[in-house]
Amino acid sequence: MTNELFTDDERFIKKMNCPYMVSWMSLATSDDMVDSRSRLCQQCQRPVLDATQVSEQEILAMQQNNPSLCLKIDIDSDDILLVTDGQIQPYEPT
Amino acid sequence: MSLRTIKTARTAKDINEGAKAGFRPLVKEVKPSPEIRTKVCVMQHKETGLIQLSGDYRFTGGEDYEVVIPFTFYYPHSFPSPFAAYLVPKDIEIGERVLLEDLIEDIVGWKWNQGDAKRLKSAEAIWNGEDFDIQYDEKQHRRFVVG
């Protein structure tokens, strides 16, 4: 998988990548957050938005205003489709 | 507090270069796990012949496409050697918590309800004097992706 996130009508949102490998469960909730749908990442001090709480349009708008927006998505959600990019590299044992 | 990152060398050349640089290579066998698998369905456009891929049972391309290879599972990773090594700093102490940047062990990172299981790329671990005890909670990493 490329970890790229798209809207239902195939508009690119962002590539999911966390260099700190943080897990959603470990992010502390904070009463100081402006947006109650977000949790603060202690590693990079950026808010991580729970994508299940917002619409695609809101995410797109937020992403355009803030390209470094971090998201949390639930891959078990019916709203998420996983597709590949055509670059299959089958396992070949040496 | 940031953790020290432990690098992984995946070729004999890189392992020996790590040793020459002062690290102690902890050599391990690279063993593909049968639990780790990805599925793919190949669809071909009826007119153009272009193909599209899907990894999701809910998406099979629509009317303009025909399925030429139905969903099939495969092991999606290819490594340069059947062995690799963590480059262990000589000043590491028992009990030190580190980040293994490139896991050698095949550990399931998350599972999807459609049968796919993805490999864990990195994990925190604790040095026990001889090896790294990988600290991984499947429930925490299982389904939520942050990025």
PDB file of C-alpha atoms in Angstrom:
ATOM      1  CA  MET A   1       0.000   0.000   0.000  1.00  0.00           C
ATOM      2  CA  THR A   2       1.112   3.553  -0.675  1.00  0.00           C
ATOM      3  CA  ASN A   3      -0.594   4.993   2.421  1.00  0.00           C
ATOM      4  CA  GLU A   4      -2.128   7.676   0.238  1.00  0.00           C
ATOM      5  CA  LEU A   5      -5.501   8.964   1.273  1.00  0.00           C
ATOM      6  CA  PHE A   6      -8.108  10.009  -1.274  1.00  0.00           C
ATOM      7  CA  THR A   7     -11.687  11.231  -1.168  1.00  0.00           C
ATOM      8  CA  ASP A   8     -14.472   9.084  -2.576  1.00  0.00           C
ATOM      9  CA  ASP A   9     -14.208  11.017  -5.841  1.00  0.00           C
ATOM     10  CA  GLU A  10     -10.473  10.331  -5.973  1.00  0.00           C
ATOM     11  CA  ARG A  11      -9.123  13.703  -4.915  1.00  0.00           C
ATOM     12  CA  PHE A  12      -5.792  13.328  -3.141  1.00  0.00           C
ATOM     13  CA  ILE A  13      -5.827  14.308   0.511  1.00  0.00           C
ATOM     14  CA  LYS A  14      -2.434  13.309   1.837  1.00  0.00           C
ATOM     15  CA  LYS A  15       0.026  10.524   2.357  1.00  0.00           C
ATOM     16  CA  MET A  16      -0.255   8.983   5.795  1.00  0.00           C
ATOM     17  CA  ASN A  17       3.145   9.021   7.422  1.00  0.00           C
ATOM     18  CA  CYS A  18       4.201   9.398  11.017  1.00  0.00           C
ATOM     19  CA  PRO A  19       7.997   9.479  11.511  1.00  0.00           C
ATOM     20  CA  TYR A  20       7.506   8.876  15.218  1.00  0.00           C
ATOM     21  CA  MET A  21       5.312   5.792  14.750  1.00  0.00           C
ATOM     22  CA  VAL A  22       2.898   7.053  17.366  1.00  0.00           C
ATOM     23  CA  SER A  23      -0.255   5.124  18.082  1.00  0.00           C
ATOM     24  CA  TRP A  24      -3.632   6.760  18.524  1.00  0.00           C
ATOM     25  CA  MET A  25      -4.137   4.983  21.820  1.00  0.00           C
ATOM     26  CA  SER A  26      -1.027   6.565  23.269  1.00  0.00           C
ATOM     27  CA  LEU A  27      -1.947  10.139  22.377  1.00  0.00           C
ATOM     28  CA  ALA A  28      -3.059  12.079  25.378  1.00  0.00           C
ATOM     29  CA  THR A  29      -6.353  13.829  25.327  1.00  0.00           C
ATOM     30  CA  SER A  30      -6.010  17.438  26.313  1.00  0.00           C
ATOM     31  CA  ASP A  31      -8.455  19.954  27.596  1.00  0.00           C
ATOM     32  CA  ASP A  32      -6.331  22.581  25.934  1.00  0.00           C
ATOM     33  CA  MET A  33      -7.123  21.410  22.438  1.00  0.00           C
ATOM     34  CA  VAL A  34      -9.104  23.943  20.419  1.00  0.00           C
ATOM     35  CA  ASP A  35     -10.700  21.141  18.439  1.00  0.00           C
ATOM     36  CA  SER A  36     -12.282  18.429  20.572  1.00  0.00           C
ATOM     37  CA  ARG A  37     -11.902  15.986  17.719  1.00  0.00           C
ATOM     38  CA  SER A  38      -8.126  16.050  18.000  1.00  0.00           C
ATOM     39  CA  ARG A  39      -5.472  14.707  20.297  1.00  0.00           C
ATOM     40  CA  LEU A  40      -2.103  16.283  20.877  1.00  0.00           C
ATOM     41  CA  CYS A  41       0.991  14.367  19.783  1.00  0.00           C
ATOM     42  CA  GLN A  42       3.649  14.764  22.439  1.00  0.00           C
ATOM     43  CA  GLN A  43       6.379  13.877  19.949  1.00  0.00           C
ATOM     44  CA  CYS A  44       5.826  16.699  17.510  1.00  0.00           C
ATOM     45  CA  GLN A  45       3.326  18.872  19.392  1.00  0.00           C
ATOM     46  CA  ARG A  46       0.890  18.755  16.485  1.00  0.00           C
ATOM     47  CA  PRO A  47      -2.788  17.975  16.837  1.00  0.00           C
ATOM     48  CA  VAL A  48      -3.916  14.713  15.280  1.00  0.00           C
ATOM     49  CA  LEU A  49      -7.424  14.942  13.891  1.00  0.00           C
ATOM     50  CA  ASP A  50      -9.761  11.982  14.206  1.00  0.00           C
ATOM     51  CA  ALA A  51     -10.922  11.676  10.601  1.00  0.00           C
ATOM     52  CA  THR A  52     -13.982   9.689  11.642  1.00  0.00           C
ATOM     53  CA  GLN A  53     -15.348  12.843  13.270  1.00  0.00           C
ATOM     54  CA  VAL A  54     -15.221  15.069  10.193  1.00  0.00           C
ATOM     55  CA  SER A  55     -16.403  15.017   6.614  1.00  0.00           C
ATOM     56  CA  GLU A  56     -14.169  14.628   3.582  1.00  0.00           C
ATOM     57  CA  GLN A  57     -14.752  18.257   2.637  1.00  0.00           C
ATOM     58  CA  GLU A  58     -13.660  19.453   6.045  1.00  0.00           C
ATOM     59  CA  ILE A  59     -10.529  17.332   5.866  1.00  0.00           C
ATOM     60  CA  LEU A  60      -9.698  18.684   2.419  1.00  0.00           C
ATOM     61  CA  ALA A  61     -10.205  22.251   3.557  1.00  0.00           C
ATOM     62  CA  MET A  62      -8.110  21.721   6.668  1.00  0.00           C
ATOM     63  CA  GLN A  63      -5.384  20.041   4.656  1.00  0.00           C
ATOM     64  CA  GLN A  64      -5.239  22.931   2.225  1.00  0.00           C
ATOM     65  CA  ASN A  65      -4.930  25.409   5.060  1.00  0.00           C
ATOM     66  CA  ASN A  66      -2.448  23.252   6.920  1.00  0.00           C
ATOM     67  CA  PRO A  67      -0.453  20.836   4.724  1.00  0.00           C
ATOM     68  CA  SER A  68       1.175  19.300   7.788  1.00  0.00           C
ATOM     69  CA  LEU A  69      -2.185  18.239   9.194  1.00  0.00           C
ATOM     70  CA  CYS A  70      -2.016  14.877  10.914  1.00  0.00           C
ATOM     71  CA  LEU A  71      -4.925  12.490  10.752  1.00  0.00           C
ATOM     72  CA  LYS A  72      -6.036   9.344  12.450  1.00  0.00           C
ATOM     73  CA  ILE A  73      -8.026   6.933  10.313  1.00  0.00           C
ATOM     74  CA  ASP A  74      -9.655   3.644  11.184  1.00  0.00           C
ATOM     75  CA  ILE A  75      -8.876   1.091   8.505  1.00  0.00           C
ATOM     76  CA  ASP A  76     -11.709  -1.115   9.674  1.00  0.00           C
ATOM     77  CA  SER A  77     -14.159   1.635   8.863  1.00  0.00           C
ATOM     78  CA  ASP A  78     -16.602   1.102   6.019  1.00  0.00           C
ATOM     79  CA  ASP A  79     -15.639   4.572   4.784  1.00  0.00           C
ATOM     80  CA  ILE A  80     -12.107   3.467   3.972  1.00  0.00           C
ATOM     81  CA  LEU A  81     -11.254   1.604   0.766  1.00  0.00           C
ATOM     82  CA  LEU A  82      -7.744   0.182   0.373  1.00  0.00           C
ATOM     83  CA  VAL A  83      -6.301   0.040  -3.120  1.00  0.00           C
ATOM     84  CA  THR A  84      -2.814  -0.568  -4.400  1.00  0.00           C
ATOM     85  CA  ASP A  85      -0.828   1.526  -6.850  1.00  0.00           C
ATOM     86  CA  GLY A  86       0.055  -1.137  -9.355  1.00  0.00           C
ATOM     87  CA  GLN A  87       3.589  -1.603  -8.075  1.00  0.00           C
ATOM     88  CA  ILE A  88       3.485  -5.225  -7.043  1.00  0.00           C
ATOM     89  CA  GLN A  89       6.808  -6.633  -5.955  1.00  0.00           C
ATOM     90  CA  PRO A  90       6.279 -10.302  -5.198  1.00  0.00           C
ATOM     91  CA  TYR A  91       8.432 -11.987  -2.618  1.00  0.00           C
ATOM     92  CA  GLU A  92      11.387 -13.744  -4.160  1.00  0.00           C
ATOM     93  CA  PRO A  93      13.534 -15.682  -1.686  1.00  0.00           C
ATOM     94  CA  THR A  94      17.261 -15.515  -2.446  1.00  0.00           C
TER      95      THR A  94
ATOM     96  CA  MET B   1      12.078  11.573  25.907  1.00  0.00           C
ATOM     97  CA  SER B   2      13.436  10.530  22.514  1.00  0.00           C
ATOM     98  CA  LEU B   3      14.801   7.025  22.166  1.00  0.00           C
ATOM     99  CA  ARG B   4      18.052   5.972  20.586  1.00  0.00           C
ATOM    100  CA  THR B   5      17.447   4.521  17.138  1.00  0.00           C
ATOM    101  CA  ILE B   6      18.990   1.169  16.273  1.00  0.00           C
ATOM    102  CA  LYS B   7      19.782   0.760  12.597  1.00  0.00           C
ATOM    103  CA  THR B   8      19.421  -2.459  10.643  1.00  0.00           C
ATOM    104  CA  ALA B   9      21.897  -3.728   8.076  1.00  0.00           C
ATOM    105  CA  ARG B  10      20.454  -6.080   5.463  1.00  0.00           C
ATOM    106  CA  THR B  11      23.480  -7.137   3.444  1.00  0.00           C
ATOM    107  CA  ALA B  12      26.785  -8.748   4.400  1.00  0.00           C
ATOM    108  CA  LYS B  13      28.558  -5.654   3.154  1.00  0.00           C
ATOM    109  CA  ASP B  14      26.487  -3.317   5.305  1.00  0.00           C
ATOM    110  CA  ILE B  15      26.789  -5.587   8.340  1.00  0.00           C
ATOM    111  CA  ASN B  16      30.562  -5.653   8.086  1.00  0.00           C
ATOM    112  CA  GLU B  17      30.687  -1.932   7.576  1.00  0.00           C
ATOM    113  CA  GLY B  18      28.689  -1.580  10.749  1.00  0.00           C
ATOM    114  CA  ALA B  19      31.177  -3.762  12.606  1.00  0.00           C
ATOM    115  CA  LYS B  20      34.067  -1.703  11.289  1.00  0.00           C
ATOM    116  CA  ALA B  21      32.271   1.439  12.425  1.00  0.00           C
ATOM    117  CA  GLY B  22      32.250   0.187  15.980  1.00  0.00           C
ATOM    118  CA  PHE B  23      28.846  -1.465  16.274  1.00  0.00           C
ATOM    119  CA  ARG B  24      28.274  -5.041  17.361  1.00  0.00           C
ATOM    120  CA  PRO B  25      26.024  -6.636  14.704  1.00  0.00           C
ATOM    121  CA  LEU B  26      23.261  -8.777  16.207  1.00  0.00           C
ATOM    122  CA  VAL B  27      22.672 -11.126  13.296  1.00  0.00           C
ATOM    123  CA  LYS B  28      19.269 -12.691  12.766  1.00  0.00           C
ATOM    124  CA  GLU B  29      17.603 -14.836  10.170  1.00  0.00           C
ATOM    125  CA  VAL B  30      14.966 -13.163   8.034  1.00  0.00           C
ATOM    126  CA  LYS B  31      11.960 -15.471   8.257  1.00  0.00           C
ATOM    127  CA  PRO B  32       8.832 -14.536   6.311  1.00  0.00           C
ATOM    128  CA  SER B  33       5.736 -15.122   8.395  1.00  0.00           C
ATOM    129  CA  PRO B  34       2.766 -16.853   6.759  1.00  0.00           C
ATOM    130  CA  GLU B  35       0.538 -14.550   8.796  1.00  0.00           C
ATOM    131  CA  ILE B  36       1.654 -11.522   6.851  1.00  0.00           C
ATOM    132  CA  ARG B  37      -0.179 -11.264   3.591  1.00  0.00           C
ATOM    133  CA  THR B  38      -1.763  -8.842   1.224  1.00  0.00           C
ATOM    134  CA  LYS B  39      -4.418  -9.567  -1.321  1.00  0.00           C
ATOM    135  CA  VAL B  40      -4.822  -8.177  -4.779  1.00  0.00           C
ATOM    136  CA  CYS B  41      -7.353  -8.364  -7.528  1.00  0.00           C
ATOM    137  CA  VAL B  42      -6.315  -7.430 -11.056  1.00  0.00           C
ATOM    138  CA  MET B  43      -8.911  -5.816 -13.258  1.00  0.00           C
ATOM    139  CA  GLN B  44      -8.454  -4.960 -16.907  1.00  0.00           C
ATOM    140  CA  HIS B  45     -10.211  -2.272 -18.875  1.00  0.00           C
ATOM    141  CA  LYS B  46     -12.215  -3.956 -21.583  1.00  0.00           C
ATOM    142  CA  GLU B  47     -11.214  -1.485 -24.275  1.00  0.00           C
ATOM    143  CA  THR B  48      -7.811  -0.034 -23.388  1.00  0.00           C
ATOM    144  CA  GLY B  49      -6.290  -3.089 -21.731  1.00  0.00           C
ATOM    145  CA  LEU B  50      -4.992  -0.978 -18.867  1.00  0.00           C
ATOM    146  CA  ILE B  51      -5.066  -2.700 -15.542  1.00  0.00           C
ATOM    147  CA  GLN B  52      -6.119  -1.509 -12.164  1.00  0.00           C
ATOM    148  CA  LEU B  53      -5.550  -3.142  -8.854  1.00  0.00           C
ATOM    149  CA  SER B  54      -7.674  -3.470  -5.777  1.00  0.00           C
ATOM    150  CA  GLY B  55      -6.909  -4.661  -2.315  1.00  0.00           C
ATOM    151  CA  ASP B  56     -10.439  -4.217  -1.086  1.00  0.00           C
ATOM    152  CA  TYR B  57     -13.313  -6.616  -1.684  1.00  0.00           C
ATOM    153  CA  ARG B  58     -15.623  -3.624  -1.987  1.00  0.00           C
ATOM    154  CA  PHE B  59     -13.892  -2.317  -5.087  1.00  0.00           C
ATOM    155  CA  THR B  60     -13.727  -4.334  -8.298  1.00  0.00           C
ATOM    156  CA  GLY B  61     -13.551  -1.614 -10.904  1.00  0.00           C
ATOM    157  CA  GLY B  62     -17.059  -1.294 -12.239  1.00  0.00           C
ATOM    158  CA  GLU B  63     -18.642  -2.037 -15.583  1.00  0.00           C
ATOM    159  CA  ASP B  64     -15.697  -1.031 -17.763  1.00  0.00           C
ATOM    160  CA  TYR B  65     -13.399  -3.546 -16.149  1.00  0.00           C
ATOM    161  CA  GLU B  66     -13.241  -7.303 -16.022  1.00  0.00           C
ATOM    162  CA  VAL B  67     -11.502  -9.260 -13.321  1.00  0.00           C
ATOM    163  CA  VAL B  68      -8.569 -11.077 -14.877  1.00  0.00           C
ATOM    164  CA  ILE B  69      -7.064 -12.278 -11.623  1.00  0.00           C
ATOM    165  CA  PRO B  70      -9.493 -12.694  -8.755  1.00  0.00           C
ATOM    166  CA  PHE B  71      -8.472 -11.760  -5.246  1.00  0.00           C
ATOM    167  CA  THR B  72      -5.416 -13.701  -4.261  1.00  0.00           C
ATOM    168  CA  PHE B  73      -3.170 -13.406  -1.206  1.00  0.00           C
ATOM    169  CA  TYR B  74       0.604 -13.118  -1.393  1.00  0.00           C
ATOM    170  CA  TYR B  75       3.576 -12.192   0.794  1.00  0.00           C
ATOM    171  CA  PRO B  76       4.293  -8.623  -0.254  1.00  0.00           C
ATOM    172  CA  HIS B  77       7.863  -8.095   0.962  1.00  0.00           C
ATOM    173  CA  SER B  78      11.222  -8.683  -0.680  1.00  0.00           C
ATOM    174  CA  PHE B  79      14.453  -8.428   1.288  1.00  0.00           C
ATOM    175  CA  PRO B  80      17.987  -8.409  -0.150  1.00  0.00           C
ATOM    176  CA  SER B  81      19.242 -11.265   2.046  1.00  0.00           C
ATOM    177  CA  PRO B  82      17.853 -14.084   4.187  1.00  0.00           C
ATOM    178  CA  PHE B  83      19.705 -12.558   7.112  1.00  0.00           C
ATOM    179  CA  ALA B  84      20.086  -9.102   8.630  1.00  0.00           C
ATOM    180  CA  ALA B  85      21.577  -7.523  11.717  1.00  0.00           C
ATOM    181  CA  TYR B  86      20.741  -4.883  14.254  1.00  0.00           C
ATOM    182  CA  LEU B  87      23.787  -2.636  14.673  1.00  0.00           C
ATOM    183  CA  VAL B  88      24.095  -2.530  18.438  1.00  0.00           C
ATOM    184  CA  PRO B  89      26.056   0.346  19.968  1.00  0.00           C
ATOM    185  CA  LYS B  90      28.785  -0.873  22.259  1.00  0.00           C
ATOM    186  CA  ASP B  91      27.699   1.472  25.034  1.00  0.00           C
ATOM    187  CA  ILE B  92      24.174   0.081  25.231  1.00  0.00           C
ATOM    188  CA  GLU B  93      23.099  -0.915  28.718  1.00  0.00           C
ATOM    189  CA  ILE B  94      20.747  -3.640  29.891  1.00  0.00           C
ATOM    190  CA  GLY B  95      17.305  -2.150  30.243  1.00  0.00           C
ATOM    191  CA  GLU B  96      17.804   0.626  27.730  1.00  0.00           C
ATOM    192  CA  ARG B  97      14.706   1.277  25.678  1.00  0.00           C
ATOM    193  CA  VAL B  98      15.392   1.901  21.995  1.00  0.00           C
ATOM    194  CA  LEU B  99      13.609   2.229  18.695  1.00  0.00           C
ATOM    195  CA  LEU B 100      14.293  -0.580  16.238  1.00  0.00           C
ATOM    196  CA  GLU B 101      13.896   1.429  13.074  1.00  0.00           C
ATOM    197  CA  ASP B 102      13.688  -1.495  10.647  1.00  0.00           C
ATOM    198  CA  LEU B 103      12.426  -4.671  12.275  1.00  0.00           C
ATOM    199  CA  ILE B 104      14.046  -7.911  11.158  1.00  0.00           C
ATOM    200  CA  GLU B 105      11.421 -10.070  12.818  1.00  0.00           C
ATOM    201  CA  ASP B 106       8.144 -10.520  10.986  1.00  0.00           C
ATOM    202  CA  ILE B 107       5.558  -9.224  13.405  1.00  0.00           C
ATOM    203  CA  VAL B 108       1.984  -8.548  12.445  1.00  0.00           C
ATOM    204  CA  GLY B 109       1.422  -4.813  12.794  1.00  0.00           C
ATOM    205  CA  TRP B 110      -2.253  -4.816  12.089  1.00  0.00           C
ATOM    206  CA  LYS B 111      -4.914  -7.063  10.707  1.00  0.00           C
ATOM    207  CA  TRP B 112      -7.803  -6.068   8.573  1.00  0.00           C
ATOM    208  CA  ASN B 113     -11.204  -7.694   8.649  1.00  0.00           C
ATOM    209  CA  GLN B 114     -10.735  -8.619   4.988  1.00  0.00           C
ATOM    210  CA  GLY B 115      -7.844 -10.918   5.802  1.00  0.00           C
ATOM    211  CA  ASP B 116      -4.827  -8.746   5.110  1.00  0.00           C
ATOM    212  CA  ALA B 117      -2.169  -8.498   7.772  1.00  0.00           C
ATOM    213  CA  LYS B 118       0.538  -5.882   7.527  1.00  0.00           C
ATOM    214  CA  ARG B 119       4.083  -6.196   8.769  1.00  0.00           C
ATOM    215  CA  LEU B 120       5.223  -4.014  11.645  1.00  0.00           C
ATOM    216  CA  LYS B 121       7.961  -1.756  10.352  1.00  0.00           C
ATOM    217  CA  SER B 122       9.419  -0.391  13.560  1.00  0.00           C
ATOM    218  CA  ALA B 123       8.978  -0.963  17.244  1.00  0.00           C
ATOM    219  CA  GLU B 124      10.357   0.017  20.581  1.00  0.00           C
ATOM    220  CA  ALA B 125      12.428  -2.596  22.334  1.00  0.00           C
ATOM    221  CA  ILE B 126      14.451  -3.110  25.479  1.00  0.00           C
ATOM    222  CA  TRP B 127      17.980  -4.464  25.437  1.00  0.00           C
ATOM    223  CA  ASN B 128      18.321  -7.476  27.756  1.00  0.00           C
ATOM    224  CA  GLY B 129      22.034  -7.982  27.385  1.00  0.00           C
ATOM    225  CA  GLU B 130      21.825 -10.458  24.533  1.00  0.00           C
ATOM    226  CA  ASP B 131      18.867  -9.465  22.423  1.00  0.00           C
ATOM    227  CA  PHE B 132      16.096  -6.935  22.091  1.00  0.00           C
ATOM    228  CA  ASP B 133      12.750  -7.587  23.775  1.00  0.00           C
ATOM    229  CA  ILE B 134      10.319  -6.016  21.385  1.00  0.00           C
ATOM    230  CA  GLN B 135       7.675  -3.943  23.130  1.00  0.00           C
ATOM    231  CA  TYR B 136       4.589  -4.133  21.028  1.00  0.00           C
ATOM    232  CA  ASP B 137       0.924  -3.998  21.951  1.00  0.00           C
ATOM    233  CA  GLU B 138      -1.146  -5.329  19.068  1.00  0.00           C
ATOM    234  CA  LYS B 139      -4.321  -3.755  20.428  1.00  0.00           C
ATOM    235  CA  GLN B 140      -2.761  -0.310  20.277  1.00  0.00           C
ATOM    236  CA  HIS B 141      -1.339  -0.594  16.773  1.00  0.00           C
ATOM    237  CA  ARG B 142      -3.945  -2.802  15.255  1.00  0.00           C
ATOM    238  CA  ARG B 143      -6.348  -0.688  13.262  1.00  0.00           C
ATOM    239  CA  PHE B 144      -5.737   2.993  13.751  1.00  0.00           C
ATOM    240  CA  VAL B 145      -3.364   4.646  11.353  1.00  0.00           C
ATOM    241  CA  VAL B 146      -1.882   8.008  12.268  1.00  0.00           C
ATOM    242  CA  GLY B 147      -0.007  10.218   9.861  1.00  0.00           C
TER     243      GLY B 147
END
